XYZ file of C-alpha atoms in Angstrom:
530
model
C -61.275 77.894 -4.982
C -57.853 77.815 -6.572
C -55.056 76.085 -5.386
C -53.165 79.589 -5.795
C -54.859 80.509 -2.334
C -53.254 77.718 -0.700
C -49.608 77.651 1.229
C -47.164 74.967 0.367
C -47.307 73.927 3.647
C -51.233 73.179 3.410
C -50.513 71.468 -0.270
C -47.831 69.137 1.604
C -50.802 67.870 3.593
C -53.279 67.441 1.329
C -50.497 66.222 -0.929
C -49.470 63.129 1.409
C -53.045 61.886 1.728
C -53.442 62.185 -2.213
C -50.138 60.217 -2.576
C -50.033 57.606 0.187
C -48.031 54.894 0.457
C -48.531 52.414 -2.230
C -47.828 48.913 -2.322
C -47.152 48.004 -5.990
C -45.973 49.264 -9.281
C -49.309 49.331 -10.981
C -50.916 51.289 -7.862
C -47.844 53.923 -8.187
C -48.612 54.800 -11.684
C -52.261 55.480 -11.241
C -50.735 58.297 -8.768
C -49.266 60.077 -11.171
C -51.723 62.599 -11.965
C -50.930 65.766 -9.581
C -47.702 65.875 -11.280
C -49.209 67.631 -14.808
C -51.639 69.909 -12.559
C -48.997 72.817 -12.734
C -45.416 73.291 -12.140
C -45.783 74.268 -8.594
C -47.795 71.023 -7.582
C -45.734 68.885 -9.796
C -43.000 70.295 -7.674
C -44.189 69.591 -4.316
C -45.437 66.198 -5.503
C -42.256 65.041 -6.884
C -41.031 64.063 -2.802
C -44.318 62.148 -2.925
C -44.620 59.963 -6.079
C -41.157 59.421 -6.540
C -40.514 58.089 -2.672
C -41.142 54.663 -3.715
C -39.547 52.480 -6.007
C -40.186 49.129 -7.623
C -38.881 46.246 -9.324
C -40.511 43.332 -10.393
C -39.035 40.468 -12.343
C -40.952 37.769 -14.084
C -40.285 35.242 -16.577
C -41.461 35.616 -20.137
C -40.516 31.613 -21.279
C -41.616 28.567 -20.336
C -39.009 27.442 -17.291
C -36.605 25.398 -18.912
C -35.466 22.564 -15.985
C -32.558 21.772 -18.500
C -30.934 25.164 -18.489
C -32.571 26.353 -15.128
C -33.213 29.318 -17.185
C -35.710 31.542 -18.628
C -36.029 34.834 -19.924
C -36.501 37.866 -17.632
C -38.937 41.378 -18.281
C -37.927 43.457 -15.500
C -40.931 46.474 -14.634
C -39.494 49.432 -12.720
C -40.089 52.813 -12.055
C -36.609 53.744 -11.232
C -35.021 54.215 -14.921
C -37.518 56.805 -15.544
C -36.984 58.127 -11.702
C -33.470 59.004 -12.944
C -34.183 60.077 -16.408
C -36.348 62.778 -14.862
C -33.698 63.168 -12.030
C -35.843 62.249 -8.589
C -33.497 59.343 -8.118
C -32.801 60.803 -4.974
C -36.200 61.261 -3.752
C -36.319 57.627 -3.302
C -36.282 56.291 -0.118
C -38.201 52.808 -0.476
C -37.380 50.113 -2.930
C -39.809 46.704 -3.396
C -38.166 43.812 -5.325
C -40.824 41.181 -6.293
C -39.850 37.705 -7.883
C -42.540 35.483 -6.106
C -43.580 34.054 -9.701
C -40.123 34.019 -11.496
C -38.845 30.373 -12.390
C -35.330 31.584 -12.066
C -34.407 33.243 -9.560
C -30.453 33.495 -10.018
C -31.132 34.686 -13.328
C -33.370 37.164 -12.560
C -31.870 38.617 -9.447
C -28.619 39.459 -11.794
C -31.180 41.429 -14.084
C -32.704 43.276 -10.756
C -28.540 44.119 -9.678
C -28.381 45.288 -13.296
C -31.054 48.149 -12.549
C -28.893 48.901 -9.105
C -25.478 49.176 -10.957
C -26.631 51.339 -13.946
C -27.361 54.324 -11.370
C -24.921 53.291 -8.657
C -24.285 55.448 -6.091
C -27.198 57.096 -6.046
C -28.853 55.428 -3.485
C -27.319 56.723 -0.027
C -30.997 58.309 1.057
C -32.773 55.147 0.616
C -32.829 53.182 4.178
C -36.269 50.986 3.449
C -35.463 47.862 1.544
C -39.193 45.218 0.961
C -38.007 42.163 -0.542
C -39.739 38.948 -1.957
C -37.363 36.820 -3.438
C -38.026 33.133 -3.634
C -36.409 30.576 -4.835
C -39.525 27.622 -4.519
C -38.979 25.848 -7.852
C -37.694 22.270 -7.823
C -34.260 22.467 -8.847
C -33.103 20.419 -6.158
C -35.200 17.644 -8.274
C -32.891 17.769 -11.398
C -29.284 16.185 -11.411
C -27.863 18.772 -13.158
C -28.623 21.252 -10.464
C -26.072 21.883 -7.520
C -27.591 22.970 -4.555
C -24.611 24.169 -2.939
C -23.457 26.309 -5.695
C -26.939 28.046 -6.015
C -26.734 28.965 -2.281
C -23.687 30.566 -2.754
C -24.551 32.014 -5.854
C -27.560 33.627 -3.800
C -25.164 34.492 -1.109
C -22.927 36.693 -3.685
C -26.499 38.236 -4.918
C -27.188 39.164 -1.723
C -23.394 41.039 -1.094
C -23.705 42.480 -4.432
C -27.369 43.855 -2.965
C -26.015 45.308 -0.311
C -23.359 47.296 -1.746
C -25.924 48.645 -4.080
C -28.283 49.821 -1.083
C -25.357 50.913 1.371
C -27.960 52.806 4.090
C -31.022 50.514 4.313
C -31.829 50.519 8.323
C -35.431 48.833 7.067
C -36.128 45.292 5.847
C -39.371 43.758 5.580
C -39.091 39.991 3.814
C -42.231 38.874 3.067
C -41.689 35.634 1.439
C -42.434 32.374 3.235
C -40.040 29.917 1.795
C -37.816 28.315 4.051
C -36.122 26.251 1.949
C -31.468 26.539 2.449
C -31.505 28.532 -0.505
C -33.737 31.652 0.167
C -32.544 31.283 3.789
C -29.107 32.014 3.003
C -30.196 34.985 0.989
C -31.604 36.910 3.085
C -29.102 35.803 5.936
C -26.583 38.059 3.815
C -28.632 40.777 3.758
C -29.406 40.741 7.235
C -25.955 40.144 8.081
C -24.796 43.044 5.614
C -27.088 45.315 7.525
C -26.974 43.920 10.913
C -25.067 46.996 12.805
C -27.824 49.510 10.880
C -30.629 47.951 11.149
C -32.995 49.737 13.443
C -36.396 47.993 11.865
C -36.253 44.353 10.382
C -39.830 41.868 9.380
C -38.134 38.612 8.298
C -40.466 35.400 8.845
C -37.835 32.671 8.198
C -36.176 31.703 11.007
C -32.566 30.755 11.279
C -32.122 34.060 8.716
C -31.317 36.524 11.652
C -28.109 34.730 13.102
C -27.761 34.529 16.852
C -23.765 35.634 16.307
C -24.375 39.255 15.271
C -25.659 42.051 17.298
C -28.362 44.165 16.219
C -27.827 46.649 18.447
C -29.608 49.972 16.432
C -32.880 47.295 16.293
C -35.696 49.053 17.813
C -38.955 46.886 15.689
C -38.540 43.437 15.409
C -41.167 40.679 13.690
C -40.187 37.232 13.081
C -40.751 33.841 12.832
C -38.689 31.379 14.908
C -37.567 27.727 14.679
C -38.218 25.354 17.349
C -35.518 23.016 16.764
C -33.177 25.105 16.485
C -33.054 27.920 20.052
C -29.240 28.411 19.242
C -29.867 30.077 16.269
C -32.579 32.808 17.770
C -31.583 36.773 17.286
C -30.513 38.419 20.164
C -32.251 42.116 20.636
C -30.576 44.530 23.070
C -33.131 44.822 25.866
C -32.570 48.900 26.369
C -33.082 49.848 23.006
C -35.945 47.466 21.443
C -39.419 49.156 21.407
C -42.041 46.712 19.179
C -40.911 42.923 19.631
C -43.491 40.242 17.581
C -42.423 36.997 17.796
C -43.997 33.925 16.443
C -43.546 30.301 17.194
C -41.866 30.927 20.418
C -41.256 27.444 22.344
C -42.563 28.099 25.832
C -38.798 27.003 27.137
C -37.262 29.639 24.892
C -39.294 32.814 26.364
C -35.861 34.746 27.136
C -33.692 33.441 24.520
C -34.484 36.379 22.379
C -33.550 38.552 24.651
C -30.015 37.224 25.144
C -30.562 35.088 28.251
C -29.568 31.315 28.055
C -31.508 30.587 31.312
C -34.720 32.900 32.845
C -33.404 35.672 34.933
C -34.784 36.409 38.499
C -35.829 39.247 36.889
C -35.520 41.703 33.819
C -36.769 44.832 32.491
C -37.758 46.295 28.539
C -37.886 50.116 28.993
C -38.396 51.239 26.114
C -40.485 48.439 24.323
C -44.236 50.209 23.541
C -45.675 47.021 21.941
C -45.488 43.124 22.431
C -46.830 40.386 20.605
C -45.914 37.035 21.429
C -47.033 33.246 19.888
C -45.774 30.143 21.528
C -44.910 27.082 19.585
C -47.649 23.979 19.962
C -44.094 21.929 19.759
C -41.189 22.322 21.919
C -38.203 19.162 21.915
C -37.249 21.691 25.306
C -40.713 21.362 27.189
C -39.501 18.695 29.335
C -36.697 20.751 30.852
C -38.241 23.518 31.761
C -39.723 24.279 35.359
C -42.648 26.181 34.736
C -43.530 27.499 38.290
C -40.019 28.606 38.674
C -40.643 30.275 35.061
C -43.463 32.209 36.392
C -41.382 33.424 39.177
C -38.907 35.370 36.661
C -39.816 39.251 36.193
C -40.060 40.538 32.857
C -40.635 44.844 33.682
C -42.119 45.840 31.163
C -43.418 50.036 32.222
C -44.057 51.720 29.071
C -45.615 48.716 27.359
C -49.057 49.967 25.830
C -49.850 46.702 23.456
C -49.349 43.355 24.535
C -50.705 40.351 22.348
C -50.012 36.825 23.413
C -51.473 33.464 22.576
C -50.815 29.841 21.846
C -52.540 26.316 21.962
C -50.254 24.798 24.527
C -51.839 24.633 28.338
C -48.821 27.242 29.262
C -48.704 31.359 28.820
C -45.541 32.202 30.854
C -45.348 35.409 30.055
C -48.554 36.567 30.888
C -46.998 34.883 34.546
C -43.740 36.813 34.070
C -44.791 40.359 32.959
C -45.089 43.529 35.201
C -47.409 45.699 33.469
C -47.532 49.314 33.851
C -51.208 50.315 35.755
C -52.842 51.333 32.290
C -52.606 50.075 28.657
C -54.285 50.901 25.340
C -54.919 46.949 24.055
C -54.544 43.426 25.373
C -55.297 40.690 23.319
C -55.112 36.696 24.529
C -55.417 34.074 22.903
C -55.120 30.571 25.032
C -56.781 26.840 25.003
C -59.608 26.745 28.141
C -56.314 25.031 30.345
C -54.012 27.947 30.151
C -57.466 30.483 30.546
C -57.888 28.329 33.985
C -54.126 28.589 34.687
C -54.650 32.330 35.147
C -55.771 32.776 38.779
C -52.882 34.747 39.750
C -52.691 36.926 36.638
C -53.747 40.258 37.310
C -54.421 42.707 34.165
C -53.928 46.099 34.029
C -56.950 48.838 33.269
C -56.933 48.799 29.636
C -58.895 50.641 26.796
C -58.985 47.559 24.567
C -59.374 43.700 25.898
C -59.920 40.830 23.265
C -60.192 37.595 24.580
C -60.120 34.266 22.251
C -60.683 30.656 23.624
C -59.386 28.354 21.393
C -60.199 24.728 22.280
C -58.517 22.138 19.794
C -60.998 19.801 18.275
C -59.442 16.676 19.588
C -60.360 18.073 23.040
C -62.842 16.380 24.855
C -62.652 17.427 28.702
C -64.605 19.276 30.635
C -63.711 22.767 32.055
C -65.728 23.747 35.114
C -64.901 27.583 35.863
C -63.982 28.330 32.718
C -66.217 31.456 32.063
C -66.025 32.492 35.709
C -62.077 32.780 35.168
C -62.884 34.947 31.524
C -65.617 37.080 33.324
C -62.426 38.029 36.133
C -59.843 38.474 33.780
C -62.279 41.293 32.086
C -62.859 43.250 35.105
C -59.498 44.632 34.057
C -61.499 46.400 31.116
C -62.772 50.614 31.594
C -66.166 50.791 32.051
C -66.056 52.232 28.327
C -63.716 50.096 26.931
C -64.060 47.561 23.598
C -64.514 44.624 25.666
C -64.394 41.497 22.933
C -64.673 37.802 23.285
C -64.320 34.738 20.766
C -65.081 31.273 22.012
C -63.876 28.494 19.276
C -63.670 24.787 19.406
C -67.169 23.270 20.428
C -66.854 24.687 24.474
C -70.261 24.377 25.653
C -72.022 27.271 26.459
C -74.426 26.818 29.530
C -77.266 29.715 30.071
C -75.986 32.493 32.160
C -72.336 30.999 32.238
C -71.118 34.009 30.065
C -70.745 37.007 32.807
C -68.904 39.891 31.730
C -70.904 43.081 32.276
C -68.888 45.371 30.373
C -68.655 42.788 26.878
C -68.897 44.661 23.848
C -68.235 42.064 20.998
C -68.892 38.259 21.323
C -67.555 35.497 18.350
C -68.815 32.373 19.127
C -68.746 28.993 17.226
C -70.110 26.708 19.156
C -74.091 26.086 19.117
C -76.196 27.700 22.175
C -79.697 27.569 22.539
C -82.008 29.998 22.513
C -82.622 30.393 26.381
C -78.663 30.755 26.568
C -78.919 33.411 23.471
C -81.336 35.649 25.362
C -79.283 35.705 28.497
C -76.425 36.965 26.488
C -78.151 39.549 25.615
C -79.960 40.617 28.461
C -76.689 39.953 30.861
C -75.209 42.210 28.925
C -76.496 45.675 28.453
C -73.028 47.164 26.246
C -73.299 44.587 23.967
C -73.192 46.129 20.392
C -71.987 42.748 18.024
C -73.053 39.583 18.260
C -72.171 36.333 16.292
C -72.870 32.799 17.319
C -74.990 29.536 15.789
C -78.160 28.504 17.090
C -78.487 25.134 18.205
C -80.617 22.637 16.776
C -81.368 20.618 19.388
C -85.325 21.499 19.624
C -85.854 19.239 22.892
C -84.452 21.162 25.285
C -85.389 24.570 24.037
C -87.764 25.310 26.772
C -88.302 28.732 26.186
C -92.005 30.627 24.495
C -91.126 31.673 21.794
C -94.222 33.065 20.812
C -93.586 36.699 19.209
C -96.075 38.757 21.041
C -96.729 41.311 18.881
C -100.177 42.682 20.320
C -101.145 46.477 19.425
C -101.006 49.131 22.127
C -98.767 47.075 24.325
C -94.857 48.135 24.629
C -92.962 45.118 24.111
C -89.693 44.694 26.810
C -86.546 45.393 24.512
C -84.005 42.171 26.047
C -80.581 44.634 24.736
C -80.943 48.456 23.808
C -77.305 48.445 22.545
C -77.002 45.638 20.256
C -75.950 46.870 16.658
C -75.243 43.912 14.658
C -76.343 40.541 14.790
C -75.104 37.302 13.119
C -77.238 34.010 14.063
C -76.130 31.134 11.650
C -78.180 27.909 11.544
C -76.334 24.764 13.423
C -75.519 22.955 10.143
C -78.580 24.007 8.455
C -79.638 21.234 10.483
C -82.366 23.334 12.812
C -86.037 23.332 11.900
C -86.740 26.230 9.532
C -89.655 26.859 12.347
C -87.872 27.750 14.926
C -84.770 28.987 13.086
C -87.874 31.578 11.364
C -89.586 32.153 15.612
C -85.868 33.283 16.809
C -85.524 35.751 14.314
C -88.677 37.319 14.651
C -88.426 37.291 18.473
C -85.611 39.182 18.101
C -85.737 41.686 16.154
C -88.638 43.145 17.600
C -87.171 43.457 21.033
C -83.429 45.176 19.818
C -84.791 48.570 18.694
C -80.633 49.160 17.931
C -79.983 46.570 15.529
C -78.763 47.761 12.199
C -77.447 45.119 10.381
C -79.314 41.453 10.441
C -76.878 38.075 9.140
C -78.918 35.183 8.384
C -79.490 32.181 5.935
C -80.551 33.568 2.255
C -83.129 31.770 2.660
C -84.774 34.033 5.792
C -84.458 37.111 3.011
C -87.767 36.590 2.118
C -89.070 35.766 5.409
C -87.467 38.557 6.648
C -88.543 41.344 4.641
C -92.205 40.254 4.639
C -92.323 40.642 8.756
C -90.922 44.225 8.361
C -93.100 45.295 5.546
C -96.243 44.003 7.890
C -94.572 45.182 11.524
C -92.298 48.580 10.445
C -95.368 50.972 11.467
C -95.646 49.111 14.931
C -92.140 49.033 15.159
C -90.010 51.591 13.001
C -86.327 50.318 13.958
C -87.229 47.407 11.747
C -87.201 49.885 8.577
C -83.860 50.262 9.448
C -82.332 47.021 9.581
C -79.746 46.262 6.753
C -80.206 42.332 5.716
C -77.317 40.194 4.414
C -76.821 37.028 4.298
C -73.834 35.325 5.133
């Protein structure tokens, strides 16, 4: 078949999964190809390859602390996107100095690039920046602080200018140092009334005194210390909200409430993901019962993530949920999971919940299971039911009761009598992964294989796919460590995929090649170690 037979329309498809998004320089020149099939390909391509643009900046000299400079090699695909004249299929540009040494120097070499084809740039309205400035200049005497803040501040206006209609920023640089902050404050502040999508992980960078009111997807990192200088969203408009270190006192500061209102409503948000702060200098003030009184509406949510290590969740307290959702995730310390009587979750396609119990945690927590086993009754009967258990919480046989569980993660050693009433408690259970203990004296259980010909042995889970058992320290007798596996195998006629010591390879594979024509699933068993 010739791709004469084929519309445009058909070649635009195929063309956009050829040419995907790519996520460096080096990956968008190995995408080049379809461009010298013919002319009519290279002309439907040309939307496709040259929609992204990059410039990264590097230094080609030793740093020089004296001079705080260096030379600069600037790599870009834009000069030859405007020698060719598909400037103005751009509509994404990436600027990468993560491993340049100066990084006033370098960003004047990056504006360079901007100002030769100036005003060029009115369809581009994605802007991915990672522009550090980590190296220790503030260690040198000769170096003024002050002055390279501003410096970066004038970079940032000069930036700006050069990409007037940028309504996307995604910062993906971690440094938090005054510098970089003040960078990409500039740029946020430049684009502020535009902006309708906006990843920036330092806090303080969005400034509480400007309104982004076009802001409908918002990811960012906040500061604890500092709840005065938190973005305010506009609570109509705003559609994905992820928000990490949120102090538990601050839950409505982002949304441009100084104190919790009786109640509130997000109608348009689709997706929220939410992660509290282990430190808050605010915790004392707050009331949290009259927290959990406050309303958040929230009726077209379909995501909702939220976790923490504190003992508190308000929002899960606050939030009216619509009747159905696609995905809830949790993630809370055994206290907050216990906290949860009155939460009720909606029906939901997707439920992941993760225990996390901090290792300095030595209480007891009676009920804890019974209050994870009600929270997933909010789970469809078909839905991917998943649970991780983390932190040493002690795992007592038949405590785990969740019918409908699909995935369990845990980390804490069970023994084997608790390991078979996982799996025969519960019959949709596809992925296992947990450690076996090796306490031998209280595993009161026969563990003799059974293998006898003519007789069906009882499988203990028919759905079981994948199973990870990992040795308690490698401390466990090899013996029973070697019993388990066998045990097991033989009675999950679904298991695909076996994780075990390297050392049970061997082991392994010599029980199949003896058992497979008694038992043919165990032909079909994948072994890796891990």
């Amino acid at each position: 078949m010739t791709l004469d037979i084929l519309s445009d329309d058909i070649l635009e498809i195929i063309l956009s999964y050829v040419l995907p998004a790519t996520k460096s320089l080096k990956e968008w020149i190995t995408q080049m190809a379809p461009l010298s099939v013919n002319r009519r390909l290279r002309r439907l391509a040309l939307p496709h390859a040259y929609r992204y643009a990059y410039i990264t900046a590097f230094s080609d000299t030793q740093y020089n602390p004296v001079t705080a400079s260096n030379a600069t090699i600037i790599h870009t695909n834009i000069d030859m996107a405007a020698a060719t004249g598909n400037l103005h299929w751009v509509r994404r540009v990436s600027i990468d100095m993560n491993y340049y040494h100066s990084t006033l120097s370098g960003l004047e070499n990056v504006l360079a690039v901007f100002n030769r084809h100036s005003g060029l740039w009115d369809k581009t309205v994605e802007l991915v920046a990672s522009v550090g400035y980590d190296m220790p200049l503030f260690g040198f005497p000769n170096v003024d602080g002050r002055a390279a803040t501003k410096a970066m501040t004038v970079a940032a206006k000069e930036l700006v200018r050069a990409l007037p209609s940028v309504s996307s920023v995604h910062f993906d640089y971690m440094s938090r140092n005054a510098v970089s902050t003040a960078f990409y404050s500039e740029l946020l502040q430049g684009y502020a009334g535009q902006l309708r999508k906006c990843k920036c992980p330092i806090p303080r960078a969005l400034s509480a005194g400007l309104a982004y009111t076009q802001l409908v997807d918002l990811d960012t990192s906040l500061d604890t210390e500092q709840r005065s200088c938190f973005p305010r969203v506009c609570p109509q408009t705003i559609q994905r909200l992820r928000v990490w270190m949120l102090p538990v006192s601050c839950t409505w500061y982002i949304l441009g409430k100084d104190v919790p209102p009786a109640e509130m409503e997000l109608p348009a948000l689709t997706a929220l993901s939410v992660s509290y702060s282990i430190s808050d200098p605010y915790a004392q003030e707050v009331d949290f019962e009259a927290l959990k009184q406050c309303k958040l509406r929230l009726p077209r949510l379909r995501y909702l993530s939220v976790g923490g290590p504190g003992n508190q969740l308000p929002l899960l307290h606050s939030a009216v949920l619509p009747e159905r959702m696609n995905n809830i995730e949790i993630t809370a310390a055994p206290a907050a999971i216990l906290g949860m009587g009155k939460v009720v979750l909606p029906k939901t396609k997707k439920l992941m919940i993760r225990i996390q119990k901090q290792m300095s945690d030595n209480a007891e927590y009676p009920g804890l299971f019974a209050a994870v086993g009600r929270l997933f009754e909010c789970a469809d009967k078909d839905a991917q039911a998943r649970l991780g258990v983390f932190g040493g919480i002690a795992i007592e046989p038949g405590a785990i009761r969740c019918p409908g569980l699909t995935v369990l993660f845990n980390m804490s050693p069970i023994r084997v009598d608790t390991l078979l009433r996982i799996l025969g408690d519960h019959p949709r259970l596809k992925s296992l992964n947990t450690t076996l203990s090796a306490d031998t004296d209280s595993q009161h259980i026969d563990l003799d294989v059974g293998i006898q010909d003519g007789l069906p042995i009882q499988p203990l889970n028919t759905a079981l796919t994948a199973l990870k058992l990992c040795e308690d320290n490698n401390q466990g007798p090899a013996w029973l460590f070697i019993q388990v596996i066998k045990y097991l195998v033989i009675r999950l006629p679904a298991l695909q995929r076996l994780t075990a010591s390297y050392s049970m390879r061997p082991v392994f594979e010599q029980f199949v090649a003896e058992h497979s024509a008694q038992f043919p699933h165990l032909s079909g068993i994948q072994f890796s170690h891990g």
